[in-house]
mmCIF file of C-alpha atoms and ligand atoms in Angstrom:
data_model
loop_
_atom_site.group_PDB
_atom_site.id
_atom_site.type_symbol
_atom_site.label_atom_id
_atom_site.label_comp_id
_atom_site.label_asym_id
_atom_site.label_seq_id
_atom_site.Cartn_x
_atom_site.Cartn_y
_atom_site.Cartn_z
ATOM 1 C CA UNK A 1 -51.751 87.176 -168.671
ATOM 2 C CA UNK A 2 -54.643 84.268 -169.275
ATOM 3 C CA UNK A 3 -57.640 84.927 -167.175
ATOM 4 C CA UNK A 4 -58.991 81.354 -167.817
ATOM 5 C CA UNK A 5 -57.185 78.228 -166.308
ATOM 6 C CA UNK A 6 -54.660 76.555 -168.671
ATOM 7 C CA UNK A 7 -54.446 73.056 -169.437
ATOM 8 C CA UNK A 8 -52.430 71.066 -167.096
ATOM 9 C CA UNK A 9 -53.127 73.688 -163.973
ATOM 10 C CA UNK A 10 -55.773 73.340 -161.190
ATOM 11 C CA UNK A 11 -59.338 72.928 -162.086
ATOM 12 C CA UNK A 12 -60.862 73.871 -158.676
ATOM 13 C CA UNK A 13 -60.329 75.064 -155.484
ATOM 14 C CA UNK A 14 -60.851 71.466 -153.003
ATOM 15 C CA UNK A 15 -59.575 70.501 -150.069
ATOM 16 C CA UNK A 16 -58.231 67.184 -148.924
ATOM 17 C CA UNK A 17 -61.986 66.620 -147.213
ATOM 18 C CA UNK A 18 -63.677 66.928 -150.460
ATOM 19 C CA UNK A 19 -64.881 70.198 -149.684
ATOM 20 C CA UNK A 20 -65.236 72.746 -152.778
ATOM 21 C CA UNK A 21 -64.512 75.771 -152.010
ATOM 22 C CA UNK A 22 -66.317 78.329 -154.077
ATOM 23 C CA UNK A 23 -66.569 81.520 -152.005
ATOM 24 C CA UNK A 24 -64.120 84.134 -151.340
ATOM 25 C CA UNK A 25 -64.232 86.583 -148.489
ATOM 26 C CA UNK A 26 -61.501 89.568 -149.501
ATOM 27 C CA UNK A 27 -60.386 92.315 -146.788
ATOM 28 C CA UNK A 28 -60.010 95.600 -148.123
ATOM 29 C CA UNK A 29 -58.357 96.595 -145.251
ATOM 30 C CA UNK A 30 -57.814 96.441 -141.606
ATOM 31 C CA UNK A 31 -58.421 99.911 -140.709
ATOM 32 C CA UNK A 32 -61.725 100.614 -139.867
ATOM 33 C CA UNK A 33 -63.543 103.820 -138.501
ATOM 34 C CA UNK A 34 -65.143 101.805 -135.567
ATOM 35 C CA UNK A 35 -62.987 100.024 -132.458
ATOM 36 C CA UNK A 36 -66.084 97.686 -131.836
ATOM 37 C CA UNK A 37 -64.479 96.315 -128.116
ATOM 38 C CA UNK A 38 -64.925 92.783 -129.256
ATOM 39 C CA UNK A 39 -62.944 93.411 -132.505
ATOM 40 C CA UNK A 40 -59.793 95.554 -132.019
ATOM 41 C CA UNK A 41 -57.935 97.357 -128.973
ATOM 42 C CA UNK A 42 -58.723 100.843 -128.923
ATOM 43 C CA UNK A 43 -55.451 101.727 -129.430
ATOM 44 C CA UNK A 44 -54.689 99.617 -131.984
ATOM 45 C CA UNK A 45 -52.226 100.813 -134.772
ATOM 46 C CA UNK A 46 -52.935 99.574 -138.543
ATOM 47 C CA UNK A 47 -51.166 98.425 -141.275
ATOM 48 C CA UNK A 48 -49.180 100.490 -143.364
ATOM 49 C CA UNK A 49 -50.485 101.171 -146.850
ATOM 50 C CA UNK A 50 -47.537 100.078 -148.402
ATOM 51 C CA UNK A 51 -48.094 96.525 -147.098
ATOM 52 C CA UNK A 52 -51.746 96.154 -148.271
ATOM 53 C CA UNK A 53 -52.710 94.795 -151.485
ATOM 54 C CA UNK A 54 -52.808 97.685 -154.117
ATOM 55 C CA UNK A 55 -56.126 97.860 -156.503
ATOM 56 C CA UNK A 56 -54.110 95.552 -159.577
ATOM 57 C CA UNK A 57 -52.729 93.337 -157.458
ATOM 58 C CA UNK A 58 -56.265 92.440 -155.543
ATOM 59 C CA UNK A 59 -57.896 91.800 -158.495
ATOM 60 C CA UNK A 60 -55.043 89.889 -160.011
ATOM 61 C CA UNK A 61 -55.853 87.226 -156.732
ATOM 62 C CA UNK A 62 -59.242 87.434 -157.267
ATOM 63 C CA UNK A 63 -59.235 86.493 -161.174
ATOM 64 C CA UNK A 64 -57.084 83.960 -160.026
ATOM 65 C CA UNK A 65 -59.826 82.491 -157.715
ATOM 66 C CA UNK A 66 -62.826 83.192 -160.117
ATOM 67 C CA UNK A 67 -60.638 80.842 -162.791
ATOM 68 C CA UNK A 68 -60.279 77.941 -160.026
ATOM 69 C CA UNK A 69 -64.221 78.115 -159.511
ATOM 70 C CA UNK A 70 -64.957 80.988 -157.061
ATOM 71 C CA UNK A 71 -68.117 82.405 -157.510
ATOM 72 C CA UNK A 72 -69.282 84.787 -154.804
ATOM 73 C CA UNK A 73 -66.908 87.382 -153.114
ATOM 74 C CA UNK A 74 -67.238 89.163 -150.224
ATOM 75 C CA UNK A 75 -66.046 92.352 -149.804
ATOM 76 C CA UNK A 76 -65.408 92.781 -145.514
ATOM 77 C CA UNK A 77 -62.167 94.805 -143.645
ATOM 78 C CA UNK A 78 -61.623 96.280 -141.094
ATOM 79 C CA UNK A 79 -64.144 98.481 -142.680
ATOM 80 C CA UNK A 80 -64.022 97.960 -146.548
ATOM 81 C CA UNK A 81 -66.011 101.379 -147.048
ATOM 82 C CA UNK A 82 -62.930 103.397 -145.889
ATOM 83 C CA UNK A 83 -61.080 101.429 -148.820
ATOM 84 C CA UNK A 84 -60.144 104.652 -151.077
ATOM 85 C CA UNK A 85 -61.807 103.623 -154.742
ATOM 86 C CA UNK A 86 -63.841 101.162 -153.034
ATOM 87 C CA UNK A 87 -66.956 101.981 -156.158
ATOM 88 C CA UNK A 88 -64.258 101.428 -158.838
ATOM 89 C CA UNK A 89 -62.635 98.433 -157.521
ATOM 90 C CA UNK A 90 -66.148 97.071 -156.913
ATOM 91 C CA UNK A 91 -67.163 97.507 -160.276
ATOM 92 C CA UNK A 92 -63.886 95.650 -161.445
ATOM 93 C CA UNK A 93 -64.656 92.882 -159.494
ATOM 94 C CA UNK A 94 -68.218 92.428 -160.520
ATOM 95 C CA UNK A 95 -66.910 92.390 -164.188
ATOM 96 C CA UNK A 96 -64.222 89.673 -163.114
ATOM 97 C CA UNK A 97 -66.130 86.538 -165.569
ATOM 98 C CA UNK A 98 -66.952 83.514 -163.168
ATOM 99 C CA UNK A 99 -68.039 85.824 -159.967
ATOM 100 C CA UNK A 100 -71.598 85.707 -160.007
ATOM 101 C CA UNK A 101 -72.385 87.182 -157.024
ATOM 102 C CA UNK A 102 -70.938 90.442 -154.746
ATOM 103 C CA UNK A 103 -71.811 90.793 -151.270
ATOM 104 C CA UNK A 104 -70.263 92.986 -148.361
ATOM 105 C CA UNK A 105 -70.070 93.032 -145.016
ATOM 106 C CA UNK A 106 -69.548 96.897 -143.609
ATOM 107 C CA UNK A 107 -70.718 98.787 -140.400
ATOM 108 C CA UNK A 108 -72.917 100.916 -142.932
ATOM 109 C CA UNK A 109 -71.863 104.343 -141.360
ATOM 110 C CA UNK A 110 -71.144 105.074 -144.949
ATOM 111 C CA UNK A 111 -73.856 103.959 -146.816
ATOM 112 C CA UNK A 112 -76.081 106.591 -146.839
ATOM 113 C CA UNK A 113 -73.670 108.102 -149.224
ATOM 114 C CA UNK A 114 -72.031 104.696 -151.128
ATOM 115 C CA UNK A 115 -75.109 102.714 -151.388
ATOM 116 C CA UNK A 116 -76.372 103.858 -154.397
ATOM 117 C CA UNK A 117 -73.023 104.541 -156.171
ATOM 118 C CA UNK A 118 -72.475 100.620 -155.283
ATOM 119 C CA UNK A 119 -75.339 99.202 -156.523
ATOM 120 C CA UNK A 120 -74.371 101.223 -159.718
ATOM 121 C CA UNK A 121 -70.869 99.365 -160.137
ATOM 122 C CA UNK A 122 -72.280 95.694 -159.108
ATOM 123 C CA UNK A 123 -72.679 95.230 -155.418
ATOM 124 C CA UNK A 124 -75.595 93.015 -155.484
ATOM 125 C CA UNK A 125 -75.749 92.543 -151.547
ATOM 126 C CA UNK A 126 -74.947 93.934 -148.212
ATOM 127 C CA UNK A 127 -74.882 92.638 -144.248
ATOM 128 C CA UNK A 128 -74.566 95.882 -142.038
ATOM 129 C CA UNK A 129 -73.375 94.983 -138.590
ATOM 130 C CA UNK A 130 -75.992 96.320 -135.672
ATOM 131 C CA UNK A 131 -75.411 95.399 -131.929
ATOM 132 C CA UNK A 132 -77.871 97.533 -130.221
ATOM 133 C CA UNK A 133 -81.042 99.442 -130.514
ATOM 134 C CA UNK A 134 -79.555 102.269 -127.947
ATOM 135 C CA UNK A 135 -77.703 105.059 -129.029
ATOM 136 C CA UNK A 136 -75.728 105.036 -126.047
ATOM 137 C CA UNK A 137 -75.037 101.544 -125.934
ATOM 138 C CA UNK A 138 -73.718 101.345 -130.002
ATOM 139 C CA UNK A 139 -71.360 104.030 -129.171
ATOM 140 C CA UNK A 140 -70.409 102.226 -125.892
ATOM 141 C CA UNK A 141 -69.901 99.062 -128.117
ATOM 142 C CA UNK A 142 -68.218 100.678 -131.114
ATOM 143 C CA UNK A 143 -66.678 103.137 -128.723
ATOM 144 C CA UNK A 144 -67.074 106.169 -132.045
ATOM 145 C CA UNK A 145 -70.180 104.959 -133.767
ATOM 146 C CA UNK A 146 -73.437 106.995 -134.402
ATOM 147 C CA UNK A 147 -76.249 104.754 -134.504
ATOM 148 C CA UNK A 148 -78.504 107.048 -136.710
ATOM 149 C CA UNK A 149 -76.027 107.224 -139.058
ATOM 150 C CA UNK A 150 -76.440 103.189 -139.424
ATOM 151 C CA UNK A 151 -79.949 103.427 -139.915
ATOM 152 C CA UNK A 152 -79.882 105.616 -142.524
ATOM 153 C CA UNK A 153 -77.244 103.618 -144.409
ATOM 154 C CA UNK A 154 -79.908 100.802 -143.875
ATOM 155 C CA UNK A 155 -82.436 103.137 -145.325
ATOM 156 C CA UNK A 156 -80.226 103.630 -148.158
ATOM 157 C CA UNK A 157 -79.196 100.317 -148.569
ATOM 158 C CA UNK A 158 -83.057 99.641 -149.073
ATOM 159 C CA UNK A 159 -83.227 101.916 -151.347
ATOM 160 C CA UNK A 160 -80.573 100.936 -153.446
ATOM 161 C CA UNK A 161 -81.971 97.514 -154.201
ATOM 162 C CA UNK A 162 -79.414 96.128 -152.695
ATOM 163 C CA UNK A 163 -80.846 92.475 -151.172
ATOM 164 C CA UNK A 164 -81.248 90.664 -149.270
ATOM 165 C CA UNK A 165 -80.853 93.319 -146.240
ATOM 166 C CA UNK A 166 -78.872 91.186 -143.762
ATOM 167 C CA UNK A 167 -78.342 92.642 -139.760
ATOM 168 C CA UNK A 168 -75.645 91.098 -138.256
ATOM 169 C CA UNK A 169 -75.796 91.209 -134.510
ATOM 170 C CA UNK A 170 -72.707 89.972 -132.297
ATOM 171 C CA UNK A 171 -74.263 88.888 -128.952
ATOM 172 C CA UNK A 172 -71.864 89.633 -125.737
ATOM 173 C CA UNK A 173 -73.079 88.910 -122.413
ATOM 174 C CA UNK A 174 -72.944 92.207 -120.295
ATOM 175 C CA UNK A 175 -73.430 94.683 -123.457
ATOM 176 C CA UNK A 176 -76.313 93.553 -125.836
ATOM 177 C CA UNK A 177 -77.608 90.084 -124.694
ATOM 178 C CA UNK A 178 -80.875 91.677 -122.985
ATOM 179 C CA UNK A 179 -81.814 93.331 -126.540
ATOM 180 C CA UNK A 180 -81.830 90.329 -128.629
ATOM 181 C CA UNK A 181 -85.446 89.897 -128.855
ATOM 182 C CA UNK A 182 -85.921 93.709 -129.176
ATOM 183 C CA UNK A 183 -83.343 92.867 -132.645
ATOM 184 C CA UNK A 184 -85.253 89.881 -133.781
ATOM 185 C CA UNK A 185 -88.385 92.340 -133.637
ATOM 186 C CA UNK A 186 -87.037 94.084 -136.559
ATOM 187 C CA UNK A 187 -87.993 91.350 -138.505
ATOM 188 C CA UNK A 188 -91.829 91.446 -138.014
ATOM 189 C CA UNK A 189 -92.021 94.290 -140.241
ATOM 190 C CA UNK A 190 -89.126 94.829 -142.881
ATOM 191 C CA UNK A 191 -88.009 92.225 -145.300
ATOM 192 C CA UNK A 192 -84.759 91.495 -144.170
ATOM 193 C CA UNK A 193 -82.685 88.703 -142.053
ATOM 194 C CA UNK A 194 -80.975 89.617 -138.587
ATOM 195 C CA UNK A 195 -78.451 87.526 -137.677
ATOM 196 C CA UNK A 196 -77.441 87.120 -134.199
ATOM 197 C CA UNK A 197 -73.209 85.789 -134.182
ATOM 198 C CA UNK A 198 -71.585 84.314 -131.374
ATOM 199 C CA UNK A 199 -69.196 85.763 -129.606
ATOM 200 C CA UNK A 200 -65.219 84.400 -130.928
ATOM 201 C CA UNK A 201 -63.415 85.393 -127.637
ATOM 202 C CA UNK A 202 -60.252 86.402 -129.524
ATOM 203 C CA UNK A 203 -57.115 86.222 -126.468
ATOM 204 C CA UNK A 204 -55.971 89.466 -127.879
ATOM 205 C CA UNK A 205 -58.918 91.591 -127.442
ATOM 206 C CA UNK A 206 -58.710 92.965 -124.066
ATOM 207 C CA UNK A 207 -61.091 91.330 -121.240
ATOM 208 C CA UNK A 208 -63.162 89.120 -123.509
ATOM 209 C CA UNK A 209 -63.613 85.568 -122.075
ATOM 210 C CA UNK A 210 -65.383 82.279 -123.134
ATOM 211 C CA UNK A 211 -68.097 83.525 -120.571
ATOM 212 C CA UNK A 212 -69.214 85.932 -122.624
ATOM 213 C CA UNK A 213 -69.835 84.024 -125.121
ATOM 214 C CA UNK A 214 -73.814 83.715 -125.034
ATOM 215 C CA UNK A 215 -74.676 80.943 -126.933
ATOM 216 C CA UNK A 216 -76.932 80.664 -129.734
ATOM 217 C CA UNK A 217 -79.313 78.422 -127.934
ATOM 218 C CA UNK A 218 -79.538 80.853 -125.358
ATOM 219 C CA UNK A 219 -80.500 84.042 -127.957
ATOM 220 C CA UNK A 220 -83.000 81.965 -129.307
ATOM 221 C CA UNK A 221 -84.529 81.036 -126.044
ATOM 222 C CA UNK A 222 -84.969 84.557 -124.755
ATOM 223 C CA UNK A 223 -86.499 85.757 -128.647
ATOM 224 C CA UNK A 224 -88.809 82.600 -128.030
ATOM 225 C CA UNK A 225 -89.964 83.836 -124.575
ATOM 226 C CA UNK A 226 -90.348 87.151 -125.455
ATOM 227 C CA UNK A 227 -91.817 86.620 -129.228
ATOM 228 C CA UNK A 228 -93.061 83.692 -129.471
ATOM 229 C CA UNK A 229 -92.027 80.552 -131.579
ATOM 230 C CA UNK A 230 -89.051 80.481 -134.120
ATOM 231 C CA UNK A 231 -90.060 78.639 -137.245
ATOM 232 C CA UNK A 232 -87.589 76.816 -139.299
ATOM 233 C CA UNK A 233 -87.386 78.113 -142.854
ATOM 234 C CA UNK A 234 -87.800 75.775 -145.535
ATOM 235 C CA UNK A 235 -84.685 74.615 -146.901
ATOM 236 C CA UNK A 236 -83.427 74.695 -142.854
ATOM 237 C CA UNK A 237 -79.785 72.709 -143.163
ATOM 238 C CA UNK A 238 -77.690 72.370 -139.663
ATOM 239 C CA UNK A 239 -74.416 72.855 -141.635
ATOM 240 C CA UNK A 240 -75.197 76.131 -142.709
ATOM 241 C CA UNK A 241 -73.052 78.860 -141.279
ATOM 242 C CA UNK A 242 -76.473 80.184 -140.427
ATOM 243 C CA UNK A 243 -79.933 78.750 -139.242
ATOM 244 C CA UNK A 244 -82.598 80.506 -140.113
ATOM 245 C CA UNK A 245 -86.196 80.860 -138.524
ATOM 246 C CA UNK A 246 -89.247 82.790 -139.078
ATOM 247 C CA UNK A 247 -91.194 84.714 -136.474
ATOM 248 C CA UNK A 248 -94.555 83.926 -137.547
ATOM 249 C CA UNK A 249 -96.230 86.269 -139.899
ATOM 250 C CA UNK A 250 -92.409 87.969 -139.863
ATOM 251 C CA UNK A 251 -91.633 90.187 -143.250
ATOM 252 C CA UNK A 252 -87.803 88.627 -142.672
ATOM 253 C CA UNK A 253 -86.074 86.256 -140.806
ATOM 254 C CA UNK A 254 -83.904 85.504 -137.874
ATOM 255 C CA UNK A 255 -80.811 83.703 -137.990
ATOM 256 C CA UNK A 256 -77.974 82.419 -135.985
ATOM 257 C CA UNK A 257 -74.311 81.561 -136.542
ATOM 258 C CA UNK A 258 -72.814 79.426 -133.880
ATOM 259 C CA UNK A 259 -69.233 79.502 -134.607
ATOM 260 C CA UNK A 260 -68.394 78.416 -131.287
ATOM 261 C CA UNK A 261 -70.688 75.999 -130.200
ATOM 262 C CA UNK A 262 -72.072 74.373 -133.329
ATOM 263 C CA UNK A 263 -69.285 74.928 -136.128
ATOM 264 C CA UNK A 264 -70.028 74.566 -139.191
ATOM 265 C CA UNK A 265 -66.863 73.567 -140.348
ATOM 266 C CA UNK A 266 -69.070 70.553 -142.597
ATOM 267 C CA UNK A 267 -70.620 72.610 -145.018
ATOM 268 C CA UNK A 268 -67.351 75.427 -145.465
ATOM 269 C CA UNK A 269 -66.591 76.780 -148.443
ATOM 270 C CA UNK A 270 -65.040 79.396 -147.671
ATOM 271 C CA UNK A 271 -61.282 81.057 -148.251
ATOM 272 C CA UNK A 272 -60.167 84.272 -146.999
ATOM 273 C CA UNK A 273 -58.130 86.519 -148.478
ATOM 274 C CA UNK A 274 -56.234 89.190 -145.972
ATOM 275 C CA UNK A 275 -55.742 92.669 -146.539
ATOM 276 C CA UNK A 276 -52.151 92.173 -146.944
ATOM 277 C CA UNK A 277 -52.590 89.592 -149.739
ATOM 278 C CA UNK A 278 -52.381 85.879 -147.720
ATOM 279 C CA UNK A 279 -55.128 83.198 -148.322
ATOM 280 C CA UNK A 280 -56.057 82.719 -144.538
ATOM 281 C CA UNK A 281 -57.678 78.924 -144.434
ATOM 282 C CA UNK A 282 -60.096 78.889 -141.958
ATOM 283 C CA UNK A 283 -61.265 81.503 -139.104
ATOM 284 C CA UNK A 284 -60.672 79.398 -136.525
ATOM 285 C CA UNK A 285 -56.601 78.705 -137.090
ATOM 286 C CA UNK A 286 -54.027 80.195 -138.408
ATOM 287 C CA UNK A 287 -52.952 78.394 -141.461
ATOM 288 C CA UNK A 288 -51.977 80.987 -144.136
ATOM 289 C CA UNK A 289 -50.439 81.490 -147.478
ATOM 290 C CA UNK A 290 -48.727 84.659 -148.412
ATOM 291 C CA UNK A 291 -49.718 85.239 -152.511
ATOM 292 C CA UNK A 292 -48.584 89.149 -152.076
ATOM 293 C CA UNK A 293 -44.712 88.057 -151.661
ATOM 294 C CA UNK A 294 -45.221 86.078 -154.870
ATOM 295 C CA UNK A 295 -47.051 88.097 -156.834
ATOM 296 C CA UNK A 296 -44.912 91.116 -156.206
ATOM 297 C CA UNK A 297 -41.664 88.890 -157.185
ATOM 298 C CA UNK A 298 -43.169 88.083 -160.735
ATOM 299 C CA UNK A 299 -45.032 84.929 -160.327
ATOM 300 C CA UNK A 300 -47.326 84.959 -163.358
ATOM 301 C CA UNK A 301 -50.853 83.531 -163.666
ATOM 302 C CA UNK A 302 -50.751 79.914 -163.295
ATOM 303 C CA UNK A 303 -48.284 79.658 -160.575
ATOM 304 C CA UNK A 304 -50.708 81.872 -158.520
ATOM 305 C CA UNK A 305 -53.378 79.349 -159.784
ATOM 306 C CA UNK A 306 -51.176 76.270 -158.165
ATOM 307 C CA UNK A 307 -50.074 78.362 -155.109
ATOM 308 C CA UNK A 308 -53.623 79.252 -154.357
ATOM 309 C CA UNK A 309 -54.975 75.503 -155.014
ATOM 310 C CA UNK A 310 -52.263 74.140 -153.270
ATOM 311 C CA UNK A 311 -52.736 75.887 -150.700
ATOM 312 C CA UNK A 312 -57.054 75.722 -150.621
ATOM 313 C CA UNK A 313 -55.546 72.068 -150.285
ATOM 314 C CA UNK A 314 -54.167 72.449 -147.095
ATOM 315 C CA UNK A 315 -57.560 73.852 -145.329
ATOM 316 C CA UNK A 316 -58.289 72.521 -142.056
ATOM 317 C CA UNK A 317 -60.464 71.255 -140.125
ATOM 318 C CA UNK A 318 -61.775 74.130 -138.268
ATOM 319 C CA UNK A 319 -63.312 72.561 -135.027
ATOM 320 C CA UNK A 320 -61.103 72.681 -131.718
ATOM 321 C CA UNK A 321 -61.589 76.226 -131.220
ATOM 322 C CA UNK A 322 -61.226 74.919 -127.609
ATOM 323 C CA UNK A 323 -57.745 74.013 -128.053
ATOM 324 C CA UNK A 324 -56.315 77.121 -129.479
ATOM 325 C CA UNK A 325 -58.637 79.291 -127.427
ATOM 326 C CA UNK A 326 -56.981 83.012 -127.809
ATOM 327 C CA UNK A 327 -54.145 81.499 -129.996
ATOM 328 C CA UNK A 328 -55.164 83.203 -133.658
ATOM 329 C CA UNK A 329 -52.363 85.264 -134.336
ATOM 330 C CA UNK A 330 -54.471 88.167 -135.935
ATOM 331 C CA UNK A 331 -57.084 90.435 -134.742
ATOM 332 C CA UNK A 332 -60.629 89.870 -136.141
ATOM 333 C CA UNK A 333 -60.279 92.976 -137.643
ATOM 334 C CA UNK A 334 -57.437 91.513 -140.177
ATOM 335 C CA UNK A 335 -59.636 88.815 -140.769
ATOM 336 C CA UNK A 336 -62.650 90.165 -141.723
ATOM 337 C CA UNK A 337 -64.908 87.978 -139.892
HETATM 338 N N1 SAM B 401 -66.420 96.579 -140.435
HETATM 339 C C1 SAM B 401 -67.356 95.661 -141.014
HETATM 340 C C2 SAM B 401 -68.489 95.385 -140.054
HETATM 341 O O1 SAM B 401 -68.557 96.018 -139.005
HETATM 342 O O2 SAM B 401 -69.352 94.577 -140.391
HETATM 343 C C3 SAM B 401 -66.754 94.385 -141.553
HETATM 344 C C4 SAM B 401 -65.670 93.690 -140.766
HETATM 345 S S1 SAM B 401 -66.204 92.967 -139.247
HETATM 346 C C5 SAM B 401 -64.710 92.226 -138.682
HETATM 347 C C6 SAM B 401 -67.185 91.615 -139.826
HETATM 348 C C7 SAM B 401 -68.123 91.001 -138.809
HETATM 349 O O3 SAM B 401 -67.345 90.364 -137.815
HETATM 350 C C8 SAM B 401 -69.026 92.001 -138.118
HETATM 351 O O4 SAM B 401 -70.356 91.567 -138.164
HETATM 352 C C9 SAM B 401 -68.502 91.988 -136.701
HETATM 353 O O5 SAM B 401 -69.517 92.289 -135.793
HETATM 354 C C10 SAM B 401 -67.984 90.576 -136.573
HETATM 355 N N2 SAM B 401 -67.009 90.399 -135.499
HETATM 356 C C11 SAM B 401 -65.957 91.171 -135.169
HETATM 357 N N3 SAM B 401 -65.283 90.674 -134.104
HETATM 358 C C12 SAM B 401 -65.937 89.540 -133.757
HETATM 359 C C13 SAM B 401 -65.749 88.573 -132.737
HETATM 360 N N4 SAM B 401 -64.751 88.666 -131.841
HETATM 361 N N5 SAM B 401 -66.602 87.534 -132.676
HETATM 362 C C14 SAM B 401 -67.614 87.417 -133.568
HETATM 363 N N6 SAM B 401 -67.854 88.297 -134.556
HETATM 364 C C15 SAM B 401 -67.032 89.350 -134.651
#
């Protein structure tokens, strides 16, 4: 099988608004060993092995993207550190020619252990997701999680080299929207970025409604009050996913991602590829291709190539969250954020 495109197939990966899309996130799995209450229902029931992508077959899709032009990958789930073979399959992906760069978004109660063993196989970068400062809180809010066991995969994340360090914060009014400056404070002194996310009231996760949404504006405001001015970084660009700032004389920096109320559906360039091998277009809708199906029936290299640019094609425009409000079909936990 060629890992390089062939004459006469797809180049790139574009869509029909001229946006190049050069940046794969790839869900290891859904299952996850939190049941953050924004995410997932508690009780919620994952997919069966048998219909995730096995080890091969991932990196089949993947080489298929790196030879249309993707160039970073994101590793996310569910929780992509419960992945079994997660530090081999990581250090087949780094070797994967064209991907230059090997992120990975996880909850980091694992690192303390897989850090190191990561940033042996390739991983050159990881955002651990934090909500809260409180012990009591996190486990209200992940409704399992130990936060000291977080901090210690941050320690070990540190001392991995993996970098930047990136804190991703979900803000939801009535659970962690008083702590945000408290969050941003952890900036003052280590190197790293905390992000605060908005809120994507998914209809399927139980009791979560637009008005808990707080919006980015907001978060900032009550860091401002309570810290002082946020300074935009140099290279500052509105269609960013995120904006960054600088406390001043901050080691690190703060940033925000406004899915809801400032999308930044301009400057995407992003695909998604589900646990259970479908190129999800955009976060925001439900437009999907299924590669697995495909793949499984024998299609060789090149018609994954046109199946995947064909599809990359078809990516929408992700604004109107408004109208389908509650309408994605899958949990964020299939999705990967
Ligand atoms: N388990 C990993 C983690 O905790 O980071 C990776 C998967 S998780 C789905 C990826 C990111 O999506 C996390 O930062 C999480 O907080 C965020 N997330 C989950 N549900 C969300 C929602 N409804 N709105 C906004 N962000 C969400």
């Amino acid at each position: 099988m060629p890992d390089q495109a062939l004459p006469g197939s797809p180049a790139t990966l574009h869509d029909a608004y001229g946006r190049h899309l050069t940046y794969l996130r790839v869900s290891l799995t859904d299952a996850c060993n939190l049941r953050c209450v924004y995410c997932m229902p508690e009780d919620i029931t994952f997919r069966p092995p048998a219909n995730l992508m096995r080890d091969e077959e991932l990196l089949t899709l993947v080489r298929v993207a790196a030879s249309l032009g993707v160039e970073k990958v994101r590793l996310t789930g569910g929780e992509p550190t419960v992945r079994p073979g997660l530090v081999a399959l990581v250090r087949a992906i780094r070797a994967i020619p064209g991907i230059r760069r090997l992120a990975m978004t996880t909850n980091g109660v694992r690192l303390a252990e897989l850090a190191q063993p990561l940033a042996e196989a390739g991983l050159d970068q990881v955002n651990i997701s934090i909500d809260s400062l409180d012990g009591d809180r996190f486990r209200r809010i992940t409704r399992r999680g130990d936060l000291q066991e977080v901090w210690r995969g941050i320690d070990a994340a540190e001392k991995a080299g993996l970098a930047p360090i990136k804190l991703n914060c979900v803000v939801t009014r009535g659970y962690n929207d008083d702590e945000v400056a408290g969050l941003a404070r952890i900036t003052l002194d280590n190197p790293w970025e905390v992000r605060f996310i908005e809120l994507m009231p998914f209809g399927s996760v139980a009791g979560f409604q637009h008005d808990q949404v707080v919006p980015s504006a907001e978060t900032r405001a009550r860091i401002e009050a309570a810290l002082g001015p946020l300074i935009p970084e140099p290279g500052y660009d509105s269609h960013a996913p995120a904006q960054r700032y600088r406390l001043p004389g901050a080691r690190g920096q703060v940033g925000f991602i406004s899915t809801i109320t400032a999308p930044f559906c301009e400057g995407c360039t992003r695909l998604r590829l589900t646990a259970d091998g479908r190129l999800l277009l955009c976060l925001l809708r439900d437009d999907e291709a299924d590669l697995l199906t495909p793949l499984r029936a024998g299609a060789n290299f090149v018609a994954l190539q046109r199946l995947m640019a064909e599809a990359a094609y078809r990516k929408p425009w992700g604004r109107g969250r408004e109208e389908h409000e509650g309408e994605t079909a899958r949990e964020m936990s299939q999705i990967g954020g």
